[in-house]
mmCIF file of C-alpha atoms in Angstrom:
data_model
loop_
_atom_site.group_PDB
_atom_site.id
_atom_site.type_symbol
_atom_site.label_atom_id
_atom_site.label_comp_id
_atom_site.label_asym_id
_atom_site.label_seq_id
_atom_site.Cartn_x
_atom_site.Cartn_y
_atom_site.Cartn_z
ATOM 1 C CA UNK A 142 70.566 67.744 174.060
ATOM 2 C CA UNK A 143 70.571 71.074 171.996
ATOM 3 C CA UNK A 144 74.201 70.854 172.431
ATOM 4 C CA UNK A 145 74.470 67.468 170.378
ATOM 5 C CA UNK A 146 71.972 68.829 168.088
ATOM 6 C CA UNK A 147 74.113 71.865 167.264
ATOM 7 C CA UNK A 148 77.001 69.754 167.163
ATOM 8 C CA UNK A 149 75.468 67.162 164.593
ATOM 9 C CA UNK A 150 73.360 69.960 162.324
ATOM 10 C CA UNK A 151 75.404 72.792 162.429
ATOM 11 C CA UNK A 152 78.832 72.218 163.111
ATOM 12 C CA UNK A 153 80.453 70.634 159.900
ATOM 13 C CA UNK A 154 84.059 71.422 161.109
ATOM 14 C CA UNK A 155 84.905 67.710 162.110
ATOM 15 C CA UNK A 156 83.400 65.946 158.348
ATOM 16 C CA UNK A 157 85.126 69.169 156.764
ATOM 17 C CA UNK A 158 88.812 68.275 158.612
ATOM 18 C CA UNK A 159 88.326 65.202 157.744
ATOM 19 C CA UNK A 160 87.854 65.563 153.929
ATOM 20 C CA UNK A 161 90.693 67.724 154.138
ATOM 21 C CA UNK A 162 93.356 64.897 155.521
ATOM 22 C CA UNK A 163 91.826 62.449 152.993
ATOM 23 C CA UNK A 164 92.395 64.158 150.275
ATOM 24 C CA UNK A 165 96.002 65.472 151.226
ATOM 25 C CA UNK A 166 96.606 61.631 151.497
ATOM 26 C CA UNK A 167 95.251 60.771 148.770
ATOM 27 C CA UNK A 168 97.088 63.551 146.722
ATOM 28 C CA UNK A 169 100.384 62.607 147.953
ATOM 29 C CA UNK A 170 100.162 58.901 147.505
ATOM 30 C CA UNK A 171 99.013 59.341 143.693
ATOM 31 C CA UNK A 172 100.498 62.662 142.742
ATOM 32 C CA UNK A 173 103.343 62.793 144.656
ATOM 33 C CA UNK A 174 105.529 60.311 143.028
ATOM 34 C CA UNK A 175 104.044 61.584 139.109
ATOM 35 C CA UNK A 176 104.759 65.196 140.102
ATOM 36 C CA UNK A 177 108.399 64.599 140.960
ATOM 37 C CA UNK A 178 108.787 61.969 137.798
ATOM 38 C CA UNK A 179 107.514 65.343 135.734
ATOM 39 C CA UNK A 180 109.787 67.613 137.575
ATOM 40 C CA UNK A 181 112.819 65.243 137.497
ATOM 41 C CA UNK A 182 112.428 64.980 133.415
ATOM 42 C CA UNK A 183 111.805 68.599 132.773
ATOM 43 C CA UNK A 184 115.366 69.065 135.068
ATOM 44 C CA UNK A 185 117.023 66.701 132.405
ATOM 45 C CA UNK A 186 115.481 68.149 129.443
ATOM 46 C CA UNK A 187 116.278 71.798 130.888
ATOM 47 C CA UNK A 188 119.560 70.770 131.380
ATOM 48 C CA UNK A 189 120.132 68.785 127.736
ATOM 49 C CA UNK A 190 118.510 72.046 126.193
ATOM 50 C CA UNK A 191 121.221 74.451 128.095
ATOM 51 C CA UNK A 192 124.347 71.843 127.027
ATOM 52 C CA UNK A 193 123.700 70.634 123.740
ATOM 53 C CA UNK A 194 120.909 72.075 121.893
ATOM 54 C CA UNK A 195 121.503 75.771 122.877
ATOM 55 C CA UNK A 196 125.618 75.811 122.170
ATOM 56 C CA UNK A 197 124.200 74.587 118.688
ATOM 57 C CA UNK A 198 121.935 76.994 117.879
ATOM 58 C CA UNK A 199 123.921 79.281 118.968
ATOM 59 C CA UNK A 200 126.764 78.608 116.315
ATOM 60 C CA UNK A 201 124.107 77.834 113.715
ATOM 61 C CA UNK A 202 122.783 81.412 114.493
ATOM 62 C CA UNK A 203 126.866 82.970 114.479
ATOM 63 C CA UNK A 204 127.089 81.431 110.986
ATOM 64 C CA UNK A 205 123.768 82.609 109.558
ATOM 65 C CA UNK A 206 124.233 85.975 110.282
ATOM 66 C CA UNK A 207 127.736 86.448 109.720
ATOM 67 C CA UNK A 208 126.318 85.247 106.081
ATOM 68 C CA UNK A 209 123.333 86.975 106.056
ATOM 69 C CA UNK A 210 124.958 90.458 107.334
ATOM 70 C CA UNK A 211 127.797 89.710 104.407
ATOM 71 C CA UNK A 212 124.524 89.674 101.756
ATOM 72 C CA UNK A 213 123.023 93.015 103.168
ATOM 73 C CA UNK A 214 125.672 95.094 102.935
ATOM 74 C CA UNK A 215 126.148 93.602 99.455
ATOM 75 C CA UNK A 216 122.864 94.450 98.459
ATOM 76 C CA UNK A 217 122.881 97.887 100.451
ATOM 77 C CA UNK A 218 125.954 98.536 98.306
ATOM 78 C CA UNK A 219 124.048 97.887 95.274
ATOM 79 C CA UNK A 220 121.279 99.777 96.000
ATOM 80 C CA UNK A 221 123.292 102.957 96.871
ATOM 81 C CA UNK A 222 125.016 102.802 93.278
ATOM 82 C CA UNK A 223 121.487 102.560 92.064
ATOM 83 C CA UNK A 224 120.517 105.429 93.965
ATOM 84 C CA UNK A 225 123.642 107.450 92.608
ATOM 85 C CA UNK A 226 122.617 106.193 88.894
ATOM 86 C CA UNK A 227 118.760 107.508 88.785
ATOM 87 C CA UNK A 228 120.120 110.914 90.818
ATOM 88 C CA UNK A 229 122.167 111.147 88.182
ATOM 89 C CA UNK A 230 120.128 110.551 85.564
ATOM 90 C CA UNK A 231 117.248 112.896 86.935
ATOM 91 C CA UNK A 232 119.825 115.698 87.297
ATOM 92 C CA UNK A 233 120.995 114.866 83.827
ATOM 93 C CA UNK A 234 117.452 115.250 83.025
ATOM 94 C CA UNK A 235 116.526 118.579 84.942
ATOM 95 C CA UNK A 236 119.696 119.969 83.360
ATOM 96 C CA UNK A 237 117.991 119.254 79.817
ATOM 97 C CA UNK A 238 114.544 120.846 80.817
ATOM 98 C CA UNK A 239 116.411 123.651 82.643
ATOM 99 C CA UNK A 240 118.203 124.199 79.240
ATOM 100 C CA UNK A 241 114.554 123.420 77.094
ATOM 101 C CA UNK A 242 113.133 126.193 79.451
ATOM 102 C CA UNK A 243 115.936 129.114 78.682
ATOM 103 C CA UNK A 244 115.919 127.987 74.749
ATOM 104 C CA UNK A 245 112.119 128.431 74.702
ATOM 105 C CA UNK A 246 112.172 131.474 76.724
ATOM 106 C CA UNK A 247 115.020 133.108 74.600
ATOM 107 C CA UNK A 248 113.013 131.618 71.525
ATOM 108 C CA UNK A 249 109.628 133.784 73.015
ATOM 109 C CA UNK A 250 111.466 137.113 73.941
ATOM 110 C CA UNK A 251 112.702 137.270 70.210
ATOM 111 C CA UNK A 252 109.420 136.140 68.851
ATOM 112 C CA UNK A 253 108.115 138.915 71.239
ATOM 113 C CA UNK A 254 110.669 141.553 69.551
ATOM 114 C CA UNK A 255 109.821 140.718 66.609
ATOM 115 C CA UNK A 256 106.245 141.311 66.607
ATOM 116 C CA UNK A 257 106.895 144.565 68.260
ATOM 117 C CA UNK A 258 109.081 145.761 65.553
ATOM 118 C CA UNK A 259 106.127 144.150 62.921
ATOM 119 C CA UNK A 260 103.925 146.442 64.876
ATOM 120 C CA UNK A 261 105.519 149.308 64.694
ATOM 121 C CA UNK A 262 105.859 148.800 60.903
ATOM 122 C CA UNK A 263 102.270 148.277 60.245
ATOM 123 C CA UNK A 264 101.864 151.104 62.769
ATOM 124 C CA UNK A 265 104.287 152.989 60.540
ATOM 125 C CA UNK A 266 102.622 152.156 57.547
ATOM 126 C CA UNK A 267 99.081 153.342 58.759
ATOM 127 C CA UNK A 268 100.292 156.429 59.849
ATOM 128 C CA UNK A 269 102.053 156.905 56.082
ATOM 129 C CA UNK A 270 98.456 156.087 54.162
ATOM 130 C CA UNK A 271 96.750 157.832 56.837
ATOM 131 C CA UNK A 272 98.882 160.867 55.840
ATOM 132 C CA UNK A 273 98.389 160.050 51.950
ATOM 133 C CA UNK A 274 94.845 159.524 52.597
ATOM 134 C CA UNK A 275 94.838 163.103 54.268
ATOM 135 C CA UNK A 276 96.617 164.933 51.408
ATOM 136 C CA UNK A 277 94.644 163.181 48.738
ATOM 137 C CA UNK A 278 91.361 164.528 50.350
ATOM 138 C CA UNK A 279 92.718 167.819 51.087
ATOM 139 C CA UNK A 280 93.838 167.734 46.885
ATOM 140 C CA UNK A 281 90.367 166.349 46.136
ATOM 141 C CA UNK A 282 88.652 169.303 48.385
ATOM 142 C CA UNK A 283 90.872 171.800 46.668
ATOM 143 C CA UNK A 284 90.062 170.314 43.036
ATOM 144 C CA UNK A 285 86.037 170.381 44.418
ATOM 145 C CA UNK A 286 86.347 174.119 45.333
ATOM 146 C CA UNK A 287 87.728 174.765 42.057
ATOM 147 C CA UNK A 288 84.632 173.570 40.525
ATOM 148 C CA UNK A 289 82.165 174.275 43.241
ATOM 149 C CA UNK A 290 82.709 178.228 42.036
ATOM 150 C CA UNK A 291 81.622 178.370 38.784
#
């Protein structure tokens, strides 16, 4: 009795083997036939793709970028002569402010010369009415002690 009880409560292995074989049946009646329809058209498409499309695309893809390759180095040619225009122009134009530069540096030493020698006349000059000044005060002290006696 405790046997058939077990058996009927606690052992679910018989229902459970059962569900199992049903519904392997069941999937290969109704699935098996749709599953190898699906497989069987993705084989022909696969092998459509591989014959026609890809052979296409493949040529389309040749001629594209034999075309497209032809218009870069075009345009890579193009944009190296640009490149040698503006270097040229910007060493055309750091020629001119390398030449600007020396002008206004030869242009600053002379200004620079001639203030010294301006300098050195006005320093000339000062010294001359400094000795004037000198000799007219030493004529004035002499003229003073003249009259300072009497």
């Amino acid at each position: 009795d405790v046997g058939e009880v077990y058996s009927r409560l606690l052992d679910h292995r018989p229902v459970i083997q059962g569900e199992i074989r049903y519904f392997v049946k069941e999937f290969e009646e109704k699935r098996g036939l749709r599953e190898l329809r699906v497989l069987e058209n993705l084989k022909n498409t696969i092998f459509e793709t591989n014959e026609r499309v890809l052979p296409k695309c493949e040529q389309a893809m040749h001629e594209n970028l034999s075309e497209t390759f032809k218009r870069l180095q075009t345009a890579n040619t193009m944009i190296h002569r640009l490149q040698e225009r503006e270097y040229e122009a910007r060493k055309l134009q750091a020629d001119k402010v390398v030449a600007r530069e020396e002008k206004c540096i030869a242009h600053w030493e002379e200004f620079m010369k001639e203030q010294q020698n301006k300098r050195a006349e006005v320093d000339e000059e000062h010294r001359k009415a400094m000795e004037r000044l000198k000799e007219q005060y030493s004529e004035m002290e002499k003229e003073l002690a003249k009259y300072v006696s009497f």
